[in-house]
Tab-separated table of N, CA and C and ligand atoms in Angstrom:
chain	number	residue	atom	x	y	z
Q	1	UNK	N	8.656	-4.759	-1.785
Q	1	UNK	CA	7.708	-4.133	-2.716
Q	1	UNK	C	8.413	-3.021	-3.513
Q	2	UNK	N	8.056	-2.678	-4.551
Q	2	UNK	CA	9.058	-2.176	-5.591
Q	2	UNK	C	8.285	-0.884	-5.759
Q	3	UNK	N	8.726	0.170	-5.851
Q	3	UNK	CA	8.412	1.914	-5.511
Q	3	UNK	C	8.426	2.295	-6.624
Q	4	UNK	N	6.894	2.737	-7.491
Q	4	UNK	CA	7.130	3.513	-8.954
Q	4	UNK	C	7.441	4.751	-8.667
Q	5	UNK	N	7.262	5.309	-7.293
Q	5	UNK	CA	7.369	6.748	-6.856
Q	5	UNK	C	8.804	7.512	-6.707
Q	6	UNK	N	9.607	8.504	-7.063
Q	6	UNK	CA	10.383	8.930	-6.748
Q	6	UNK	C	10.314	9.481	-4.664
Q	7	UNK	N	11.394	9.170	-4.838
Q	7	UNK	CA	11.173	9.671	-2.830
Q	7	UNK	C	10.576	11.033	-2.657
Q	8	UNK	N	10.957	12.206	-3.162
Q	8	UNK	CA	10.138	13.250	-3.086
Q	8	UNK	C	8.590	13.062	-3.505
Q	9	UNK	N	8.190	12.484	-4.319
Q	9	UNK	CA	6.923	12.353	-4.910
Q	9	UNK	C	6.358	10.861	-3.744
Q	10	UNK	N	6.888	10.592	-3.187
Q	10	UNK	CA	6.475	9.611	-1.892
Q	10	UNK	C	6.548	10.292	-1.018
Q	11	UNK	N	7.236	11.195	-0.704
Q	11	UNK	CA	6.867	11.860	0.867
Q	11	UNK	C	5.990	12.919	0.398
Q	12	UNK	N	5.951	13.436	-0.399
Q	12	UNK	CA	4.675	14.537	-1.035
Q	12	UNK	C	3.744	13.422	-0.415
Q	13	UNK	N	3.760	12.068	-1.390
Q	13	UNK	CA	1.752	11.546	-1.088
Q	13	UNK	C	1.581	11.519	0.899
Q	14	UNK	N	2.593	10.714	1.239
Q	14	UNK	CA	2.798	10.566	2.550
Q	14	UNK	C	2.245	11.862	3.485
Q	15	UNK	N	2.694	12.885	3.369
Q	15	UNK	CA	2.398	13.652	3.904
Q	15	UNK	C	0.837	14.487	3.243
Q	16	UNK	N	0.482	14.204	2.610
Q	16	UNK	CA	-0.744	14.311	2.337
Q	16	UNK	C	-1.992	13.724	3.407
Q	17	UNK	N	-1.286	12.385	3.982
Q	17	UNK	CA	-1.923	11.902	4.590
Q	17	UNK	C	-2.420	12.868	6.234
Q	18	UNK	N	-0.914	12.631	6.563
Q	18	UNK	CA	-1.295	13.898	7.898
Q	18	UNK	C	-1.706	15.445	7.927
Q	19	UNK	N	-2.093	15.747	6.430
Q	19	UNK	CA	-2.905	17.177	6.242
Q	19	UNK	C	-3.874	17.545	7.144
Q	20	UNK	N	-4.006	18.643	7.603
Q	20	UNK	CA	-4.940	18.215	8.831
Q	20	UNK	C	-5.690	19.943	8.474
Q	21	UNK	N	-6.580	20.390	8.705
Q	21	UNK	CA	-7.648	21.340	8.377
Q	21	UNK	C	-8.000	21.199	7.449
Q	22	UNK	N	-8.615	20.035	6.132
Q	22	UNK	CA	-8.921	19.605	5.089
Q	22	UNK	C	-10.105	20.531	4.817
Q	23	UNK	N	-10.285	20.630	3.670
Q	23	UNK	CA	-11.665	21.374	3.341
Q	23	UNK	C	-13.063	20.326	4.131
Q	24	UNK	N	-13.037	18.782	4.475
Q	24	UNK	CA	-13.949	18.594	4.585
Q	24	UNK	C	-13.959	19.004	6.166
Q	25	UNK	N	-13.220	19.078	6.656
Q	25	UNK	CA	-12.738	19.111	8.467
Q	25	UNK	C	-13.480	20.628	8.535
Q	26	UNK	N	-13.226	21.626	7.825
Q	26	UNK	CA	-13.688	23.265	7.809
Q	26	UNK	C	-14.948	23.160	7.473
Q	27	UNK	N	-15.905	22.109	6.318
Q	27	UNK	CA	-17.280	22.205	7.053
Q	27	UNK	C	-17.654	21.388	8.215
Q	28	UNK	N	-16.964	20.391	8.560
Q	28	UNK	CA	-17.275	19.858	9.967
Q	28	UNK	C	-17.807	20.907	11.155
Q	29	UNK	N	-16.423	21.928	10.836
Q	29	UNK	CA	-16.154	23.059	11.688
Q	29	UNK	C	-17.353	23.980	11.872
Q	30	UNK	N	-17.935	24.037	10.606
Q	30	UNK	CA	-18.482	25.143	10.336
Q	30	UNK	C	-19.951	25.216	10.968
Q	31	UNK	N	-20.169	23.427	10.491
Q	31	UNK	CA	-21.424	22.557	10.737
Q	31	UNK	C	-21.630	23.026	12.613
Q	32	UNK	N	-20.543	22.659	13.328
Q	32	UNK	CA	-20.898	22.633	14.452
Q	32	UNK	C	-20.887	23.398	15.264
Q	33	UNK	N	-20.129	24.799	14.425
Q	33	UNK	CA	-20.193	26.433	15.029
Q	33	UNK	C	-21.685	26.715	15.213
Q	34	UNK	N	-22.183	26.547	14.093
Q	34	UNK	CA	-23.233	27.390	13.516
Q	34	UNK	C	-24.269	26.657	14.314
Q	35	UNK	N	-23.895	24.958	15.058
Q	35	UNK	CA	-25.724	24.511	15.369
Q	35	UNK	C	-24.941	24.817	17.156
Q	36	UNK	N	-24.206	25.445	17.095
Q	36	UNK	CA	-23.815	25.519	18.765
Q	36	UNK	C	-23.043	25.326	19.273
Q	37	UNK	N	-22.182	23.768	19.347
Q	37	UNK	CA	-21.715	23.018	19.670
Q	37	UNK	C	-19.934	23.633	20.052
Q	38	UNK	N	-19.874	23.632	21.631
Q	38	UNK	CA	-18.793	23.699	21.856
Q	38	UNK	C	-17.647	22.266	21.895
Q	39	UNK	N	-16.518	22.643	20.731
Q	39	UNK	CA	-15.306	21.494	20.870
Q	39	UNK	C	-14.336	21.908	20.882
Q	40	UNK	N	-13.397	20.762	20.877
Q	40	UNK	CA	-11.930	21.433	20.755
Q	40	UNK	C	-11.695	20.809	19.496
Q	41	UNK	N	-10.245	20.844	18.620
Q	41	UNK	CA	-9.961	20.309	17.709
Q	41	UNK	C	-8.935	19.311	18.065
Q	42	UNK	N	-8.494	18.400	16.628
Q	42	UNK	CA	-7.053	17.678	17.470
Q	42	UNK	C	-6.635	16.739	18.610
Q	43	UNK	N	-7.155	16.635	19.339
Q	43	UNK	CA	-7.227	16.057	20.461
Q	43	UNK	C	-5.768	15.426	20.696
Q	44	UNK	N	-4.728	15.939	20.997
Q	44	UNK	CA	-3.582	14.683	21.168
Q	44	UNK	C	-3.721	13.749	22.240
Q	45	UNK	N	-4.476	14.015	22.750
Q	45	UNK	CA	-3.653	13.076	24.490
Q	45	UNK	C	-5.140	12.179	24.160
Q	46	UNK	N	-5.868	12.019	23.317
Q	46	UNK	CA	-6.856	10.954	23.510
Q	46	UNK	C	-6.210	9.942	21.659
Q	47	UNK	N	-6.396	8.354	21.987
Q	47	UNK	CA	-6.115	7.608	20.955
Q	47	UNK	C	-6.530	8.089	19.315
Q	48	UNK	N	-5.880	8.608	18.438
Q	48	UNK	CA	-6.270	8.613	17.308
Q	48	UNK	C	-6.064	9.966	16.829
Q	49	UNK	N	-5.795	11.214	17.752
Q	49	UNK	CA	-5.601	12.649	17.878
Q	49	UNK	C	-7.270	12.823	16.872
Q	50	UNK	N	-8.191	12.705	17.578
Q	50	UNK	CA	-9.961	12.998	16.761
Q	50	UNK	C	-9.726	14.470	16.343
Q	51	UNK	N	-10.575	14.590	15.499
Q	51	UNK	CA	-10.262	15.969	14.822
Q	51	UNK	C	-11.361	17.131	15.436
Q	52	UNK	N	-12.346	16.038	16.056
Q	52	UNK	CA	-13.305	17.268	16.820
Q	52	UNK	C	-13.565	16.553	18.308
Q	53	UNK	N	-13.170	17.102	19.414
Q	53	UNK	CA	-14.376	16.777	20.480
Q	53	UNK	C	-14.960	17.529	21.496
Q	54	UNK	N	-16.100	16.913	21.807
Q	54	UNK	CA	-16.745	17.307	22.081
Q	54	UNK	C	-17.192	16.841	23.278
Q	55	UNK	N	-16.783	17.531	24.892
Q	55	UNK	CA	-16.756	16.801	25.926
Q	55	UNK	C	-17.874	16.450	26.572
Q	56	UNK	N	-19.010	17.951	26.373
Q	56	UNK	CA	-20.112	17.681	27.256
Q	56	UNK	C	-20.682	16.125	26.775
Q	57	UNK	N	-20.835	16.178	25.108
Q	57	UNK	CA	-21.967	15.009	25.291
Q	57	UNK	C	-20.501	13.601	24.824
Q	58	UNK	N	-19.427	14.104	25.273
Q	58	UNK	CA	-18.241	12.685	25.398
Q	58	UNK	C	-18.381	12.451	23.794
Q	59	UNK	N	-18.048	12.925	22.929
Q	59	UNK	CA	-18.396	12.581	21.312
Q	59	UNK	C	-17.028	12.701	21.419
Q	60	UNK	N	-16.600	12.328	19.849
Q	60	UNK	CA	-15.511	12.401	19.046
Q	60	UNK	C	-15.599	12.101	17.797
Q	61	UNK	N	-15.145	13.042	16.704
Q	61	UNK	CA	-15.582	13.298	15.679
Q	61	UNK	C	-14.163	13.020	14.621
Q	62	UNK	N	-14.175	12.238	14.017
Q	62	UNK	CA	-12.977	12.157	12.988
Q	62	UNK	C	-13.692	12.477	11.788
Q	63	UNK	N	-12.714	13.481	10.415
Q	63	UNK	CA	-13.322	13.000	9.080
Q	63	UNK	C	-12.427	12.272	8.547
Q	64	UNK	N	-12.771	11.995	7.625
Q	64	UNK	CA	-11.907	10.917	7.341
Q	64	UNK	C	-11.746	11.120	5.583
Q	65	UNK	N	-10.829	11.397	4.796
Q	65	UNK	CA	-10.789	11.180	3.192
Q	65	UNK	C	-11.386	9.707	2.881
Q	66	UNK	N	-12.170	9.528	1.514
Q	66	UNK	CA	-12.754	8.217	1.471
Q	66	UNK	C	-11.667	7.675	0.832
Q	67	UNK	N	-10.543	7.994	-0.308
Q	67	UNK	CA	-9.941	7.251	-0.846
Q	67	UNK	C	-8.604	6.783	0.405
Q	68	UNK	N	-8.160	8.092	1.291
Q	68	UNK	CA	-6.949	7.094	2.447
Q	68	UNK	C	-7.913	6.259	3.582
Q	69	UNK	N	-8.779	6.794	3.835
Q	69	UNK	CA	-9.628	5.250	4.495
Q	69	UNK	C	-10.371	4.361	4.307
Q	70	UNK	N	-10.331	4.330	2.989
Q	70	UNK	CA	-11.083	3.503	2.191
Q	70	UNK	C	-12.553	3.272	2.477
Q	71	UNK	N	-13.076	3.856	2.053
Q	71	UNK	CA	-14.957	4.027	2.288
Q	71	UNK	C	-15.185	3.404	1.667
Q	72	UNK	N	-15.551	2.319	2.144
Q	72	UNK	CA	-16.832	0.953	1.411
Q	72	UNK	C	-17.803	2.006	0.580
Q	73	UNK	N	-18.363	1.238	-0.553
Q	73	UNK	CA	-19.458	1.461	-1.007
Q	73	UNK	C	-19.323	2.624	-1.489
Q	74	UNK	N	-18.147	3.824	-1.621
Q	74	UNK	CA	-18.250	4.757	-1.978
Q	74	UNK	C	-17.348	4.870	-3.293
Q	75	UNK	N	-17.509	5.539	-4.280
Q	75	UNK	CA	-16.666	5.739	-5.480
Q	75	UNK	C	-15.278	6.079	-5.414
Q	76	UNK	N	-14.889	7.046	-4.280
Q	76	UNK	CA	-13.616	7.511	-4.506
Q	76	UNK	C	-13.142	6.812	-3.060
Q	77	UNK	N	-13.234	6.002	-2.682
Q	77	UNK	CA	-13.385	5.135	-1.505
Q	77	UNK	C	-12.750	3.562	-1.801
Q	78	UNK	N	-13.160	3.438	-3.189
Q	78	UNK	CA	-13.091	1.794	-3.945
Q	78	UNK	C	-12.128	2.343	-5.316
Q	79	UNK	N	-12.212	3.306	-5.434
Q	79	UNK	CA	-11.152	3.416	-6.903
Q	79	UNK	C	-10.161	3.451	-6.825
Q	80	UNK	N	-9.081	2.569	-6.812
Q	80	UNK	CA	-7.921	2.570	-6.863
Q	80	UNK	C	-7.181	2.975	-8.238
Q	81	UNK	N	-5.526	3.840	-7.713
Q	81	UNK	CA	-4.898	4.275	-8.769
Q	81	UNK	C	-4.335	3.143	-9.664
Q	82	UNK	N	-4.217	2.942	-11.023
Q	82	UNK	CA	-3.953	2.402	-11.784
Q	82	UNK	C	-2.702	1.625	-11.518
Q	83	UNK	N	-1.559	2.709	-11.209
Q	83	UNK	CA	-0.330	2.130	-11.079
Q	83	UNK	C	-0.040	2.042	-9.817
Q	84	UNK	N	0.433	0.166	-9.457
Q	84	UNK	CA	0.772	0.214	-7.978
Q	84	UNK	C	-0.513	-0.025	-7.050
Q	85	UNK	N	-1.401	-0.826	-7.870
Q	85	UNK	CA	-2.615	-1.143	-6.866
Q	85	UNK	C	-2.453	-1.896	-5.534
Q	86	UNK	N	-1.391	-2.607	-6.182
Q	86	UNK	CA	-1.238	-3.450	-4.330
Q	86	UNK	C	-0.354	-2.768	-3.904
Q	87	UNK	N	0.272	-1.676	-3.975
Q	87	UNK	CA	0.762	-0.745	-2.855
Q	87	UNK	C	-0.273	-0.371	-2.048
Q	88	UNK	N	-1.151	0.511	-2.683
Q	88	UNK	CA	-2.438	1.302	-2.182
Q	88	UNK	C	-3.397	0.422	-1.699
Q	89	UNK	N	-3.681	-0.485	-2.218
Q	89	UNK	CA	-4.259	-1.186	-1.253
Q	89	UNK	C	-4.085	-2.078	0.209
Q	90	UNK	N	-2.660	-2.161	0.112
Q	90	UNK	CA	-2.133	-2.415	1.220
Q	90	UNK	C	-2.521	-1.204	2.377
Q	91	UNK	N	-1.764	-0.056	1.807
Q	91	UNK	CA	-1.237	1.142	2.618
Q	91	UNK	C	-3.308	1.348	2.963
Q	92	UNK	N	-3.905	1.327	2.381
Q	92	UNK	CA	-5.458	1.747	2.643
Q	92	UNK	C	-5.704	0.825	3.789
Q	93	UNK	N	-5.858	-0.666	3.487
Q	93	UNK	CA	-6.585	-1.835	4.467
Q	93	UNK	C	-5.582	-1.293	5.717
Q	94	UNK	N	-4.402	-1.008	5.955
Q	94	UNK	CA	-3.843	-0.592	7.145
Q	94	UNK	C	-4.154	0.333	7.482
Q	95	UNK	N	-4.312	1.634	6.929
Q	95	UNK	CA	-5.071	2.557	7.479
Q	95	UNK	C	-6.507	2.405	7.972
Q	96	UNK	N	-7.257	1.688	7.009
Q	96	UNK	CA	-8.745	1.193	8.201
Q	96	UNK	C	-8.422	0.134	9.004
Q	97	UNK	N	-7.190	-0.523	9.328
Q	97	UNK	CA	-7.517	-1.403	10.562
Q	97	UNK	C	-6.966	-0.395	11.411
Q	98	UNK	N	-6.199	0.297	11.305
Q	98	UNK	CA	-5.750	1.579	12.900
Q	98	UNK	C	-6.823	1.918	12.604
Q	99	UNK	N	-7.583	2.538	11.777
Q	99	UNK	CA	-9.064	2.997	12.275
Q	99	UNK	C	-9.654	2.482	13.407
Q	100	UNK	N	-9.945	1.396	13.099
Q	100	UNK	CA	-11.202	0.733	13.832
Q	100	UNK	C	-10.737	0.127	15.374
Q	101	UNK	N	-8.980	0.376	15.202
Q	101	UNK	CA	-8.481	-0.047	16.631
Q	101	UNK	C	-8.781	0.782	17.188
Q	102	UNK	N	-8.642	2.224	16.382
Q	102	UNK	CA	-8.456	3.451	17.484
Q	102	UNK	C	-9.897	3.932	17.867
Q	103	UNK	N	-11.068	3.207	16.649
Q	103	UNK	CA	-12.331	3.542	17.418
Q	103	UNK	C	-12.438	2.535	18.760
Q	104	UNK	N	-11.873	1.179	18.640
Q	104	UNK	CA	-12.627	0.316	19.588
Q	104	UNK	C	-11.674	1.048	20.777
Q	105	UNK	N	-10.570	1.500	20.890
Q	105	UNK	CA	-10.219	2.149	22.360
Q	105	UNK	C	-10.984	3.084	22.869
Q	106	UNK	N	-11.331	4.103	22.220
Q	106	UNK	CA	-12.343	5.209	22.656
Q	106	UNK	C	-13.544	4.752	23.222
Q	107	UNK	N	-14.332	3.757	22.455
Q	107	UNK	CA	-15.315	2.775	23.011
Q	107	UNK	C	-15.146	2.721	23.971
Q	108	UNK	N	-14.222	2.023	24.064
Q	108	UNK	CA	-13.761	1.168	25.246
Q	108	UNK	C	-13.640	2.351	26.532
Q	109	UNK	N	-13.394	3.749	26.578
Q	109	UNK	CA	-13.130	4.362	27.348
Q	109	UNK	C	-14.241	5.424	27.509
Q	110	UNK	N	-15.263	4.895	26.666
Q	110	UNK	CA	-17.095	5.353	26.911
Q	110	UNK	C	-17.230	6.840	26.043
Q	111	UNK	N	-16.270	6.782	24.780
Q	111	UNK	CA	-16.557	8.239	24.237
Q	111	UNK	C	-17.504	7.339	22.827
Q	112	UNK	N	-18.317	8.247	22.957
Q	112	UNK	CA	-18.821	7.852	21.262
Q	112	UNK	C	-18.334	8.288	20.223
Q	113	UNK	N	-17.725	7.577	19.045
Q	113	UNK	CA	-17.171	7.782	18.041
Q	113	UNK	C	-18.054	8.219	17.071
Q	114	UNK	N	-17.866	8.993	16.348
Q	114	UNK	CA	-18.917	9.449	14.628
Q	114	UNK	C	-17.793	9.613	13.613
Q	115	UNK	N	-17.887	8.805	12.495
Q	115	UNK	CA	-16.977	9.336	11.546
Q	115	UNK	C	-17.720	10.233	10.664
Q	116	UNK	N	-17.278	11.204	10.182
Q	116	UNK	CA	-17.591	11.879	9.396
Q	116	UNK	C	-16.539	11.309	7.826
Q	117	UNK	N	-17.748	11.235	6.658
Q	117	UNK	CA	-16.606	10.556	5.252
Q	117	UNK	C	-16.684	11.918	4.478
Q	118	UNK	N	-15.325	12.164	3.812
Q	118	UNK	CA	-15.318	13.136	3.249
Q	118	UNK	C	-16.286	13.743	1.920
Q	119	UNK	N	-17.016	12.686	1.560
Q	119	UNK	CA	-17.896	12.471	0.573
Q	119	UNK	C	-19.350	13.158	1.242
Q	120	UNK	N	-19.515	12.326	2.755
Q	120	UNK	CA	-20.770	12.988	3.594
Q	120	UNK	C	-20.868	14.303	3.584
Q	121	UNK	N	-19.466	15.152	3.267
Q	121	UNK	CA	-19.370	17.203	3.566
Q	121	UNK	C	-19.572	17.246	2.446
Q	122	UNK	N	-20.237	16.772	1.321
Q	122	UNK	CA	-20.506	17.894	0.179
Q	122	UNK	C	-21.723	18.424	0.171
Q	123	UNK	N	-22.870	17.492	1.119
Q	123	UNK	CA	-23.952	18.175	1.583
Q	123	UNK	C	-24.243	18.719	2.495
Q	124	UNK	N	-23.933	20.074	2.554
Q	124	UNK	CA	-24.186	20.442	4.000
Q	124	UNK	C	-25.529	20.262	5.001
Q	125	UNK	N	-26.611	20.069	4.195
Q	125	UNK	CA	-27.677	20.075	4.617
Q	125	UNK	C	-28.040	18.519	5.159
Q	126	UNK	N	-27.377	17.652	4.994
Q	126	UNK	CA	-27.398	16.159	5.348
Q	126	UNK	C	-26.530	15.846	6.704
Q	127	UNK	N	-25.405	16.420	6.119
Q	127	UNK	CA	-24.136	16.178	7.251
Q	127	UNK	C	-25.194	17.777	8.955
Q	128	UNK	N	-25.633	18.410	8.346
Q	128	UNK	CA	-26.192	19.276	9.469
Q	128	UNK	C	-27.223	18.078	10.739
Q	129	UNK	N	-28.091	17.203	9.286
Q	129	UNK	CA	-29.592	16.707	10.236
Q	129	UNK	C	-28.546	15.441	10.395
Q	130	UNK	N	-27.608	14.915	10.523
Q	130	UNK	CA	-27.046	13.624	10.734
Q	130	UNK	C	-26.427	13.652	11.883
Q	131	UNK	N	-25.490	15.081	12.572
Q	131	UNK	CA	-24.950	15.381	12.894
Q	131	UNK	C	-26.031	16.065	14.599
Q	132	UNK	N	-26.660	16.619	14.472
Q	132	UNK	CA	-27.779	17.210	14.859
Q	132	UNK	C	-28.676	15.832	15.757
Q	133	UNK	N	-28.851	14.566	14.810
Q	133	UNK	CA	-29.223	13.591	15.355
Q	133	UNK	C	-28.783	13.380	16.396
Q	134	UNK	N	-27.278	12.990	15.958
Q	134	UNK	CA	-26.335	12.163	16.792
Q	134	UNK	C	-26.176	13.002	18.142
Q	135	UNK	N	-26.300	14.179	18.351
Q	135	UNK	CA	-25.588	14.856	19.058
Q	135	UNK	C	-26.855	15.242	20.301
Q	136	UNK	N	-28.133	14.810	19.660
Q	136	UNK	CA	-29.140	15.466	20.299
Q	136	UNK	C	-29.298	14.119	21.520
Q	137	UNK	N	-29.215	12.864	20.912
Q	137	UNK	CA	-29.278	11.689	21.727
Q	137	UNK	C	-28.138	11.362	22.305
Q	138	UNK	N	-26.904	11.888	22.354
Q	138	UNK	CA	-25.791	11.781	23.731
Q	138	UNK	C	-25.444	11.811	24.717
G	1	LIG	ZN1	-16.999	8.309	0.626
């Protein structure tokens, strides 16, 4: 596959990917200070390093950017960059199949998964009663 990217301007996007305290992750944060909820962040030693968990009720909380995990149905989720579409779309569909491996292990090991989409944190007041749901029935 043939690279329009200079290598610096490829490990720039690359490492974009493993950014980790994202603005949407800090209202995650903020979301679950404020309704109570004791977690940790990061998680290394469980599949997927989750960005929130939460042991009492066994949760695990990833957010996720919609355009690197490609969010169905969502605008910046489905818009691909102009140049180099079947790069990005490659590099995306692989990033949601480790998704969904790394949800079905957690499954599998009885934690409940919630993704949080980065699109879901622009309302705080949605992502609060969604969040609030999930957490009340665990
Ligand atoms: Zn989205």
């Amino acid at each position: 596959m043939t690279d329009v990217f200079s290598k610096r301007k490829r490990s720039w996007l690359m490492s974009r990917i493993r950014v980790r305290d994202t603005a949407p992750e800090r209202v995650v944060r903020s979301v679950l200070r404020s309704e109570g909820f004791r977690f940790r962040t990061h998680v290394a030693t469980l599949p997927g390093k989750p960005d929130f968990l939460l042991s009492k009720s066994k949760m695990v909380i990833f957010v996720h950017g919609c355009f690197w995990h490609g969010h169905r149905h969502c605008k910046k989720g489905t818009h691909m960059p102009k140049s180099n579409e079947v790069f990005w779309m490659d590099k995306i569909r692989s990033n949601a199949s480790r998704d969904s491996a790394i949800k079905r292990k957690l499954r599998a090991k009885g934690w409940c998964v919630i993704i949080v989409w980065e699109c879901e944190t622009k309302s705080r007041e949605k992502l609060v009663n969604r969040l609030r749901k999930k957490l009340e029935t665990a």
